[in-house]
Amino acid sequence: MYIRNAVVTSELAIRMAVESVRNKNILPDVELNITRYYSYEDESSLSAIETFKMVESNVDAVIGDADPGLTRASASITSLFSVPQCSAASGTFGLPDRDAYPFFFRTVGSITSHAYALGAWMKNMGWETFSLLYSADALGDRVADILNDRGEQYGFYYARSYRFSHATDESIEQALTELNRSGSRIVILAFSRPYQQVNVLRKAREMGFMSKGWVWMVADDLANNFLQNIKDDDDGDAVTAYNGLMYISTLWNLTGLPAFDEFQAKWRQQPVPSDYSDPSNWTTTSLNYGAAQAYSCLELLTLGINKALDQYSGGREKGLQDLASDTFNTSSMTPMFYNFNYSGPAGDLTFTDTGDLRNGYFRLFYLQNGIAVPYANIRLDSYESINNHIIYPGNTQEKPPDIAIHQYMNPTPTSPLGIAILTVCGVGLFFCLLMAILIFFHRHLKPIMISSPVFCYLQLLGISMCYITLILLVRQPTPATCVSRQFLFCMGFTFVVGSIIAKNYRIYKIYQNVFTIRTSRLKSSYLLRLVGIFQIFVVVPLAVWNIVYRAQVVSYQLFETDFCWVCEYPTAKNGQWGRFNLAQMFVLIWLFLLILTACFLAFKTRDVSSKWSETTQIAYVSYNLIVSASVMVPGLLLGNDYYDISLYLYVASLMFGSTFTLITIFIPKFVVISRHILQNSKKFNIYRMNSDSQNQMSIHSTNSMDQNIQLNLVAKNMYDFTVQAHEGILPVKKMAKFDFLSIWTLKHVVLVPFKKYFILSEKSGENATVYHYVSCEPALVGSTNHFTFRVRTDKSMYFLFQVYDRESLDRWVNWFNRDPSTERGISPNAGRNNDDNNNDPDDPPTSPDRAAVKVPKSESATFGNMQSEMLYNSSTPSFQQNSSIPQSYPTSSSLSRSAKQGPVGTRSITSPYASYVTNSNFDVSGAPHVTSPYTSFTTSNPNFGRGNLPSNQQNSFGVINENAWQRYP
């Protein structure tokens, strides 16, 4: 139907054009003869034969054909013989091929000329970006090139472009998914085969993209074939589902153009051809079949021949002669030859070198309930709105933006997450600065000195860097902030963990062996170099990566309207996995090893909290850091699709870890410094005076209580023997199967050679344990400067003890190896001279000077601070006369060597070791002086051997010297 109407109307228009040419006297010396040749739609071979007959009849120009396929066949033949051909109905893209059809041009618009018009459409709508889906052929590539050129001219550009070699469902779905993620919402389709664009539109509808916020423009007249296809769909809503779908078509009604108005007036006066299918609409729609374009074809061809005659090489006469003899040279009559500012019923026509219209007249339509509704015209790149009521997909009149309204997930200063970050980090940074100032001005306080102010500064710096990293997460990132965040976080984390390792390492070494405190490897300068080495392993990989590759900030779509700004390295072909790269992986592994080291040292020093004030806090921080890292790592490894989850994991773990470290380590220091400042600010502290008085009263009351207990115990006669013990505070190590599992610890050591056991307890007297031993010998532990001896227990356990010098080593080994029989001063088989003739090992030795003295068995041990002779000899002053109230055992010891050796001497055992006493020497009036080979002491008791005691002897490290007798219940 369409082709028949096109043939009928075109033939009528050509006859009208011939009459017009004659009336205008365009070719006064040339007679125009119009011959009609027939083509066969179903018989292409017959059409080709007909075309050959036409060429053999020596025609000078051809107009046709109405069918695109037949036009292509005829154009190929006419081009072989250099016969100009003009088409008024075929808009097929394949025809404008300069190599295949060099003498073909057309007055009807094609999809490529539509592409020129779409540039004006984009410009007028105010959109700056669009996406193109096109076929992988000459048509699609040509449209892509035209739109790219138009974009440079009008200021818009591609957001995405997808080239389809085979428009399969899988490839279409993948392209539409990526298109949706890109955020581009203006989509233009340019396919050489109509079914391909129908498949794309159907898939877009299925995926929910034929909805509000989208614009779909088809760069071809799809109304007839597309509507017919969608009507075949089973879905009853298929027609209305495509409401708002737009397309562009050639505009035939050029009312207002003088040439068209004149032509239309003459057209309406023509009789209706008998072969026209719809005579009733002759005056309204008959020009829609290309009559004006056929009219313009004839005028262009005649004007072209006239121009060729005027420019003929032998002159016009020569041209007329050749034209009459069928030897006219038409080699110059290519499409560009006809660009002589022609204006006719089809408008102002200008051609490209391929024969297409450079500019044309087009109309824009949108579909509404299956009906094409025009809303604008484009006349020679000029946009004319004819309908302000434009329906877009989703049945909305709201014009969509070219890019979807982005709701970025990145924190902002006004978002809840951004407010939380700025608040916590602001308070944290202020407290870090405050603590740095307070520590600097009070660095000589003992608790601050113990915690190493230098490492406190590094920890505060590291925590501050972590807080700044979180602050840089707020607002849209830049390449500079992307790089800064990496360095600040990794370096800050290393400062915190490295300082913890350095401080805990020093504590560990001191706790393992007290004598290593003098080594240079425990100095802060050495440990600072260690922290510097930790930083090198962090800075170098990040620096190398960022020098080789440049960071870029890209917008990534999470959902339909949710986007995020992410930092990526697009030039990195290898070692880049989303937002995670090779350098970050290396640094992450290194930081994890540092955390494990910190936790290991925290575990090894978990029992030193009573000696080092920060040990407990450091242990808590170390364990917390590994928990925080375990939460953070999955967030770093998640892809961009899980940006929101990754963001919250990263922020929560880093904020919690930094704040927990700040509170745990520095709040106790803040309290100590605050108390110090408050105490110094008081001129007169009544509370402290009252406290001192109460303390004195408490001490007096306690002493009186101890004296009463001692008297009661003596009265009950609960003691039956006296033994010798040695006491000291020594480094002790319980040997394990693997040496690194055992550490040196400072222990309170009490040795009782007579009973072949020793007691190990904390310095405070808690957690006492008794071990029976079988042997003791000196031991070498790798350094000649360390003096150690090894003790084996009856349970086959081994203990290493360390002393200061060789003299102390020999003394302790002798004490451990002392024979209990020699401790009593008699042979093991010696008998006793007593009333019951029993050999009691608990009785004291009997000397010749005291052989006559009767010593009851119940009085063979003496206790308290009184003289033993008061219990042995009635000739001595009475107990009541010479005894004094026993005083409590002093808790401090005096040094007999230099201060560096620690407390030394032999002492009686205080509570809680009150079941062992030192068998000290004593003097009886009138009796010879007895000297013990083991101990020497002084006493302040005026009733105890005045002037008869030997002077205090030098003692070596590891033994505490006390002068008081002790009692054991």
mmCIF file with all atom_site columns, C-alpha atoms in Angstrom, residues 794-942:
data_model
loop_
_atom_site.group_PDB
_atom_site.id
_atom_site.type_symbol
_atom_site.label_atom_id
_atom_site.label_alt_id
_atom_site.label_comp_id
_atom_site.label_asym_id
_atom_site.label_entity_id
_atom_site.label_seq_id
_atom_site.pdbx_PDB_ins_code
_atom_site.Cartn_x
_atom_site.Cartn_y
_atom_site.Cartn_z
_atom_site.occupancy
_atom_site.B_iso_or_equiv
_atom_site.pdbx_formal_charge
_atom_site.auth_seq_id
_atom_site.auth_comp_id
_atom_site.auth_asym_id
_atom_site.auth_atom_id
_atom_site.pdbx_PDB_model_num
ATOM 1   C CA . ASP A 1 794 ? 61.774 -33.819 93.827  1.00 0.00 ? 794 ASP A CA 1
ATOM 2   C CA . LYS A 1 795 ? 59.195 -33.432 91.037  1.00 0.00 ? 795 LYS A CA 1
ATOM 3   C CA . SER A 1 796 ? 62.000 -33.225 88.445  1.00 0.00 ? 796 SER A CA 1
ATOM 4   C CA . MET A 1 797 ? 61.342 -29.532 87.854  1.00 0.00 ? 797 MET A CA 1
ATOM 5   C CA . TYR A 1 798 ? 64.257 -27.181 87.295  1.00 0.00 ? 798 TYR A CA 1
ATOM 6   C CA . PHE A 1 799 ? 64.557 -23.597 88.481  1.00 0.00 ? 799 PHE A CA 1
ATOM 7   C CA . LEU A 1 800 ? 67.219 -21.078 87.495  1.00 0.00 ? 800 LEU A CA 1
ATOM 8   C CA . PHE A 1 801 ? 68.205 -18.423 90.034  1.00 0.00 ? 801 PHE A CA 1
ATOM 9   C CA . GLN A 1 802 ? 70.326 -15.401 89.159  1.00 0.00 ? 802 GLN A CA 1
ATOM 10  C CA . VAL A 1 803 ? 72.538 -13.390 91.505  1.00 0.00 ? 803 VAL A CA 1
ATOM 11  C CA . TYR A 1 804 ? 74.737 -10.389 91.076  1.00 0.00 ? 804 TYR A CA 1
ATOM 12  C CA . ASP A 1 805 ? 78.307 -11.707 91.406  1.00 0.00 ? 805 ASP A CA 1
ATOM 13  C CA . ARG A 1 806 ? 80.415 -14.768 91.936  1.00 0.00 ? 806 ARG A CA 1
ATOM 14  C CA . GLU A 1 807 ? 80.514 -14.401 95.699  1.00 0.00 ? 807 GLU A CA 1
ATOM 15  C CA . SER A 1 808 ? 76.721 -14.441 95.914  1.00 0.00 ? 808 SER A CA 1
ATOM 16  C CA . LEU A 1 809 ? 76.601 -17.428 93.578  1.00 0.00 ? 809 LEU A CA 1
ATOM 17  C CA . ASP A 1 810 ? 78.932 -19.461 95.788  1.00 0.00 ? 810 ASP A CA 1
ATOM 18  C CA . ARG A 1 811 ? 77.085 -18.511 98.941  1.00 0.00 ? 811 ARG A CA 1
ATOM 19  C CA . TRP A 1 812 ? 73.648 -19.484 97.633  1.00 0.00 ? 812 TRP A CA 1
ATOM 20  C CA . VAL A 1 813 ? 74.917 -22.763 96.189  1.00 0.00 ? 813 VAL A CA 1
ATOM 21  C CA . ASN A 1 814 ? 76.505 -23.590 99.580  1.00 0.00 ? 814 ASN A CA 1
ATOM 22  C CA . TRP A 1 815 ? 73.270 -22.761 101.363 1.00 0.00 ? 815 TRP A CA 1
ATOM 23  C CA . PHE A 1 816 ? 71.246 -25.019 99.063  1.00 0.00 ? 816 PHE A CA 1
ATOM 24  C CA . ASN A 1 817 ? 73.744 -27.873 99.363  1.00 0.00 ? 817 ASN A CA 1
ATOM 25  C CA . ARG A 1 818 ? 74.202 -27.644 103.153 1.00 0.00 ? 818 ARG A CA 1
ATOM 26  C CA . ASP A 1 819 ? 73.849 -30.925 105.014 1.00 0.00 ? 819 ASP A CA 1
ATOM 27  C CA . PRO A 1 820 ? 71.120 -30.734 107.709 1.00 0.00 ? 820 PRO A CA 1
ATOM 28  C CA . SER A 1 821 ? 73.340 -32.681 110.165 1.00 0.00 ? 821 SER A CA 1
ATOM 29  C CA . THR A 1 822 ? 76.209 -30.177 109.948 1.00 0.00 ? 822 THR A CA 1
ATOM 30  C CA . GLU A 1 823 ? 73.711 -27.406 110.523 1.00 0.00 ? 823 GLU A CA 1
ATOM 31  C CA . ARG A 1 824 ? 73.285 -28.729 114.089 1.00 0.00 ? 824 ARG A CA 1
ATOM 32  C CA . GLY A 1 825 ? 77.047 -28.864 114.683 1.00 0.00 ? 825 GLY A CA 1
ATOM 33  C CA . ILE A 1 826 ? 77.224 -32.665 115.431 1.00 0.00 ? 826 ILE A CA 1
ATOM 34  C CA . SER A 1 827 ? 77.637 -35.796 113.443 1.00 0.00 ? 827 SER A CA 1
ATOM 35  C CA . PRO A 1 828 ? 74.514 -37.409 112.105 1.00 0.00 ? 828 PRO A CA 1
ATOM 36  C CA . ASN A 1 829 ? 74.806 -40.350 114.566 1.00 0.00 ? 829 ASN A CA 1
ATOM 37  C CA . ALA A 1 830 ? 75.763 -38.365 117.649 1.00 0.00 ? 830 ALA A CA 1
ATOM 38  C CA . GLY A 1 831 ? 73.634 -38.866 120.743 1.00 0.00 ? 831 GLY A CA 1
ATOM 39  C CA . ARG A 1 832 ? 72.224 -36.343 123.142 1.00 0.00 ? 832 ARG A CA 1
ATOM 40  C CA . ASN A 1 833 ? 72.765 -35.967 126.856 1.00 0.00 ? 833 ASN A CA 1
ATOM 41  C CA . ASN A 1 834 ? 69.264 -35.434 128.084 1.00 0.00 ? 834 ASN A CA 1
ATOM 42  C CA . ASP A 1 835 ? 66.883 -36.941 130.517 1.00 0.00 ? 835 ASP A CA 1
ATOM 43  C CA . ASP A 1 836 ? 65.116 -39.319 128.165 1.00 0.00 ? 836 ASP A CA 1
ATOM 44  C CA . ASN A 1 837 ? 68.268 -40.350 126.230 1.00 0.00 ? 837 ASN A CA 1
ATOM 45  C CA . ASN A 1 838 ? 66.458 -39.730 122.976 1.00 0.00 ? 838 ASN A CA 1
ATOM 46  C CA . ASN A 1 839 ? 68.125 -38.327 119.907 1.00 0.00 ? 839 ASN A CA 1
ATOM 47  C CA . ASP A 1 840 ? 65.749 -35.560 118.991 1.00 0.00 ? 840 ASP A CA 1
ATOM 48  C CA . PRO A 1 841 ? 66.770 -33.864 115.757 1.00 0.00 ? 841 PRO A CA 1
ATOM 49  C CA . ASP A 1 842 ? 64.979 -30.758 116.811 1.00 0.00 ? 842 ASP A CA 1
ATOM 50  C CA . ASP A 1 843 ? 67.132 -30.181 119.886 1.00 0.00 ? 843 ASP A CA 1
ATOM 51  C CA . PRO A 1 844 ? 69.905 -27.613 119.668 1.00 0.00 ? 844 PRO A CA 1
ATOM 52  C CA . PRO A 1 845 ? 73.528 -28.779 119.843 1.00 0.00 ? 845 PRO A CA 1
ATOM 53  C CA . THR A 1 846 ? 75.125 -29.230 123.296 1.00 0.00 ? 846 THR A CA 1
ATOM 54  C CA . SER A 1 847 ? 78.501 -27.673 123.992 1.00 0.00 ? 847 SER A CA 1
ATOM 55  C CA . PRO A 1 848 ? 80.836 -28.719 126.833 1.00 0.00 ? 848 PRO A CA 1
ATOM 56  C CA . ASP A 1 849 ? 80.304 -25.428 128.541 1.00 0.00 ? 849 ASP A CA 1
ATOM 57  C CA . ARG A 1 850 ? 76.635 -26.063 128.703 1.00 0.00 ? 850 ARG A CA 1
ATOM 58  C CA . ALA A 1 851 ? 76.623 -29.763 129.310 1.00 0.00 ? 851 ALA A CA 1
ATOM 59  C CA . ALA A 1 852 ? 75.511 -29.280 132.886 1.00 0.00 ? 852 ALA A CA 1
ATOM 60  C CA . VAL A 1 853 ? 72.626 -27.180 131.917 1.00 0.00 ? 853 VAL A CA 1
ATOM 61  C CA . LYS A 1 854 ? 69.330 -28.987 132.018 1.00 0.00 ? 854 LYS A CA 1
ATOM 62  C CA . VAL A 1 855 ? 67.325 -28.000 128.989 1.00 0.00 ? 855 VAL A CA 1
ATOM 63  C CA . PRO A 1 856 ? 63.799 -29.283 128.987 1.00 0.00 ? 856 PRO A CA 1
ATOM 64  C CA . LYS A 1 857 ? 62.695 -30.539 125.596 1.00 0.00 ? 857 LYS A CA 1
ATOM 65  C CA . SER A 1 858 ? 59.810 -28.166 125.610 1.00 0.00 ? 858 SER A CA 1
ATOM 66  C CA . GLU A 1 859 ? 62.255 -25.293 125.948 1.00 0.00 ? 859 GLU A CA 1
ATOM 67  C CA . SER A 1 860 ? 64.696 -26.295 123.247 1.00 0.00 ? 860 SER A CA 1
ATOM 68  C CA . ALA A 1 861 ? 63.632 -23.387 121.035 1.00 0.00 ? 861 ALA A CA 1
ATOM 69  C CA . THR A 1 862 ? 63.531 -19.718 121.843 1.00 0.00 ? 862 THR A CA 1
ATOM 70  C CA . PHE A 1 863 ? 61.158 -17.148 120.359 1.00 0.00 ? 863 PHE A CA 1
ATOM 71  C CA . GLY A 1 864 ? 60.632 -13.433 120.519 1.00 0.00 ? 864 GLY A CA 1
ATOM 72  C CA . ASN A 1 865 ? 63.276 -10.908 121.385 1.00 0.00 ? 865 ASN A CA 1
ATOM 73  C CA . MET A 1 866 ? 64.170 -12.307 124.844 1.00 0.00 ? 866 MET A CA 1
ATOM 74  C CA . GLN A 1 867 ? 67.423 -14.115 125.734 1.00 0.00 ? 867 GLN A CA 1
ATOM 75  C CA . SER A 1 868 ? 67.381 -17.884 125.636 1.00 0.00 ? 868 SER A CA 1
ATOM 76  C CA . GLU A 1 869 ? 69.359 -18.205 128.867 1.00 0.00 ? 869 GLU A CA 1
ATOM 77  C CA . MET A 1 870 ? 66.411 -16.897 130.783 1.00 0.00 ? 870 MET A CA 1
ATOM 78  C CA . LEU A 1 871 ? 64.692 -20.167 129.950 1.00 0.00 ? 871 LEU A CA 1
ATOM 79  C CA . TYR A 1 872 ? 67.697 -22.435 130.500 1.00 0.00 ? 872 TYR A CA 1
ATOM 80  C CA . ASN A 1 873 ? 69.364 -21.319 133.740 1.00 0.00 ? 873 ASN A CA 1
ATOM 81  C CA . SER A 1 874 ? 67.575 -20.290 136.908 1.00 0.00 ? 874 SER A CA 1
ATOM 82  C CA . SER A 1 875 ? 70.694 -18.497 138.087 1.00 0.00 ? 875 SER A CA 1
ATOM 83  C CA . THR A 1 876 ? 70.244 -15.878 135.475 1.00 0.00 ? 876 THR A CA 1
ATOM 84  C CA . PRO A 1 877 ? 67.937 -12.990 136.101 1.00 0.00 ? 877 PRO A CA 1
ATOM 85  C CA . SER A 1 878 ? 64.326 -13.986 136.160 1.00 0.00 ? 878 SER A CA 1
ATOM 86  C CA . PHE A 1 879 ? 62.133 -13.982 133.093 1.00 0.00 ? 879 PHE A CA 1
ATOM 87  C CA . GLN A 1 880 ? 60.084 -11.183 134.502 1.00 0.00 ? 880 GLN A CA 1
ATOM 88  C CA . GLN A 1 881 ? 63.112 -9.059  135.195 1.00 0.00 ? 881 GLN A CA 1
ATOM 89  C CA . ASN A 1 882 ? 64.922 -9.349  131.916 1.00 0.00 ? 882 ASN A CA 1
ATOM 90  C CA . SER A 1 883 ? 62.213 -9.901  129.361 1.00 0.00 ? 883 SER A CA 1
ATOM 91  C CA . SER A 1 884 ? 60.704 -7.148  127.370 1.00 0.00 ? 884 SER A CA 1
ATOM 92  C CA . ILE A 1 885 ? 57.502 -6.957  125.345 1.00 0.00 ? 885 ILE A CA 1
ATOM 93  C CA . PRO A 1 886 ? 58.303 -8.466  121.945 1.00 0.00 ? 886 PRO A CA 1
ATOM 94  C CA . GLN A 1 887 ? 58.223 -5.979  119.102 1.00 0.00 ? 887 GLN A CA 1
ATOM 95  C CA . SER A 1 888 ? 56.747 -6.682  115.735 1.00 0.00 ? 888 SER A CA 1
ATOM 96  C CA . TYR A 1 889 ? 59.077 -7.884  113.036 1.00 0.00 ? 889 TYR A CA 1
ATOM 97  C CA . PRO A 1 890 ? 60.319 -4.974  110.916 1.00 0.00 ? 890 PRO A CA 1
ATOM 98  C CA . THR A 1 891 ? 59.267 -5.095  107.284 1.00 0.00 ? 891 THR A CA 1
ATOM 99  C CA . SER A 1 892 ? 62.257 -3.255  105.849 1.00 0.00 ? 892 SER A CA 1
ATOM 100 C CA . SER A 1 893 ? 65.872 -4.364  105.571 1.00 0.00 ? 893 SER A CA 1
ATOM 101 C CA . SER A 1 894 ? 69.102 -2.429  105.771 1.00 0.00 ? 894 SER A CA 1
ATOM 102 C CA . LEU A 1 895 ? 71.796 -2.688  103.093 1.00 0.00 ? 895 LEU A CA 1
ATOM 103 C CA . SER A 1 896 ? 75.255 -3.898  103.966 1.00 0.00 ? 896 SER A CA 1
ATOM 104 C CA . ARG A 1 897 ? 76.584 -3.524  100.381 1.00 0.00 ? 897 ARG A CA 1
ATOM 105 C CA . SER A 1 898 ? 76.291 -0.748  97.895  1.00 0.00 ? 898 SER A CA 1
ATOM 106 C CA . ALA A 1 899 ? 72.808 0.256   96.751  1.00 0.00 ? 899 ALA A CA 1
ATOM 107 C CA . LYS A 1 900 ? 73.199 -1.366  93.383  1.00 0.00 ? 900 LYS A CA 1
ATOM 108 C CA . GLN A 1 901 ? 73.250 -4.860  94.888  1.00 0.00 ? 901 GLN A CA 1
ATOM 109 C CA . GLY A 1 902 ? 69.845 -4.688  96.489  1.00 0.00 ? 902 GLY A CA 1
ATOM 110 C CA . PRO A 1 903 ? 68.947 -5.821  100.018 1.00 0.00 ? 903 PRO A CA 1
ATOM 111 C CA . VAL A 1 904 ? 71.280 -8.443  101.429 1.00 0.00 ? 904 VAL A CA 1
ATOM 112 C CA . GLY A 1 905 ? 71.756 -10.429 104.644 1.00 0.00 ? 905 GLY A CA 1
ATOM 113 C CA . THR A 1 906 ? 70.207 -13.244 106.642 1.00 0.00 ? 906 THR A CA 1
ATOM 114 C CA . ARG A 1 907 ? 66.889 -12.647 108.265 1.00 0.00 ? 907 ARG A CA 1
ATOM 115 C CA . SER A 1 908 ? 64.144 -14.252 110.243 1.00 0.00 ? 908 SER A CA 1
ATOM 116 C CA . ILE A 1 909 ? 60.967 -15.025 108.387 1.00 0.00 ? 909 ILE A CA 1
ATOM 117 C CA . THR A 1 910 ? 58.067 -12.622 108.628 1.00 0.00 ? 910 THR A CA 1
ATOM 118 C CA . SER A 1 911 ? 54.431 -13.352 108.128 1.00 0.00 ? 911 SER A CA 1
ATOM 119 C CA . PRO A 1 912 ? 53.192 -15.121 106.076 1.00 0.00 ? 912 PRO A CA 1
ATOM 120 C CA . TYR A 1 913 ? 56.334 -17.252 106.481 1.00 0.00 ? 913 TYR A CA 1
ATOM 121 C CA . ALA A 1 914 ? 56.196 -17.252 110.245 1.00 0.00 ? 914 ALA A CA 1
ATOM 122 C CA . SER A 1 915 ? 56.780 -20.994 110.616 1.00 0.00 ? 915 SER A CA 1
ATOM 123 C CA . TYR A 1 916 ? 60.534 -20.697 110.062 1.00 0.00 ? 916 TYR A CA 1
ATOM 124 C CA . VAL A 1 917 ? 63.076 -18.732 112.158 1.00 0.00 ? 917 VAL A CA 1
ATOM 125 C CA . THR A 1 918 ? 66.720 -17.979 111.990 1.00 0.00 ? 918 THR A CA 1
ATOM 126 C CA . ASN A 1 919 ? 68.895 -19.799 114.522 1.00 0.00 ? 919 ASN A CA 1
ATOM 127 C CA . SER A 1 920 ? 70.881 -16.711 115.484 1.00 0.00 ? 920 SER A CA 1
ATOM 128 C CA . ASN A 1 921 ? 73.827 -16.663 117.887 1.00 0.00 ? 921 ASN A CA 1
ATOM 129 C CA . PHE A 1 922 ? 73.249 -15.542 121.443 1.00 0.00 ? 922 PHE A CA 1
ATOM 130 C CA . ASP A 1 923 ? 75.397 -14.933 124.494 1.00 0.00 ? 923 ASP A CA 1
ATOM 131 C CA . VAL A 1 924 ? 74.754 -16.325 128.030 1.00 0.00 ? 924 VAL A CA 1
ATOM 132 C CA . SER A 1 925 ? 76.206 -14.646 131.065 1.00 0.00 ? 925 SER A CA 1
ATOM 133 C CA . GLY A 1 926 ? 79.269 -16.429 132.141 1.00 0.00 ? 926 GLY A CA 1
ATOM 134 C CA . ALA A 1 927 ? 79.281 -18.775 129.136 1.00 0.00 ? 927 ALA A CA 1
ATOM 135 C CA . PRO A 1 928 ? 81.732 -18.754 126.274 1.00 0.00 ? 928 PRO A CA 1
ATOM 136 C CA . HIS A 1 929 ? 80.740 -16.927 123.127 1.00 0.00 ? 929 HIS A CA 1
ATOM 137 C CA . VAL A 1 930 ? 79.330 -19.251 120.441 1.00 0.00 ? 930 VAL A CA 1
ATOM 138 C CA . THR A 1 931 ? 79.669 -18.171 116.852 1.00 0.00 ? 931 THR A CA 1
ATOM 139 C CA . SER A 1 932 ? 77.584 -19.593 114.061 1.00 0.00 ? 932 SER A CA 1
ATOM 140 C CA . PRO A 1 933 ? 79.444 -20.211 110.843 1.00 0.00 ? 933 PRO A CA 1
ATOM 141 C CA . TYR A 1 934 ? 76.447 -19.131 108.807 1.00 0.00 ? 934 TYR A CA 1
ATOM 142 C CA . THR A 1 935 ? 75.123 -15.786 109.983 1.00 0.00 ? 935 THR A CA 1
ATOM 143 C CA . SER A 1 936 ? 75.912 -12.560 111.713 1.00 0.00 ? 936 SER A CA 1
ATOM 144 C CA . PHE A 1 937 ? 73.485 -9.973  112.959 1.00 0.00 ? 937 PHE A CA 1
ATOM 145 C CA . THR A 1 938 ? 72.964 -6.972  115.156 1.00 0.00 ? 938 THR A CA 1
ATOM 146 C CA . THR A 1 939 ? 70.164 -6.332  117.602 1.00 0.00 ? 939 THR A CA 1
ATOM 147 C CA . SER A 1 940 ? 68.734 -3.299  119.219 1.00 0.00 ? 940 SER A CA 1
ATOM 148 C CA . ASN A 1 941 ? 67.356 -5.154  122.238 1.00 0.00 ? 941 ASN A CA 1
ATOM 149 C CA . PRO A 1 942 ? 69.114 -3.746  125.340 1.00 0.00 ? 942 PRO A CA 1
#
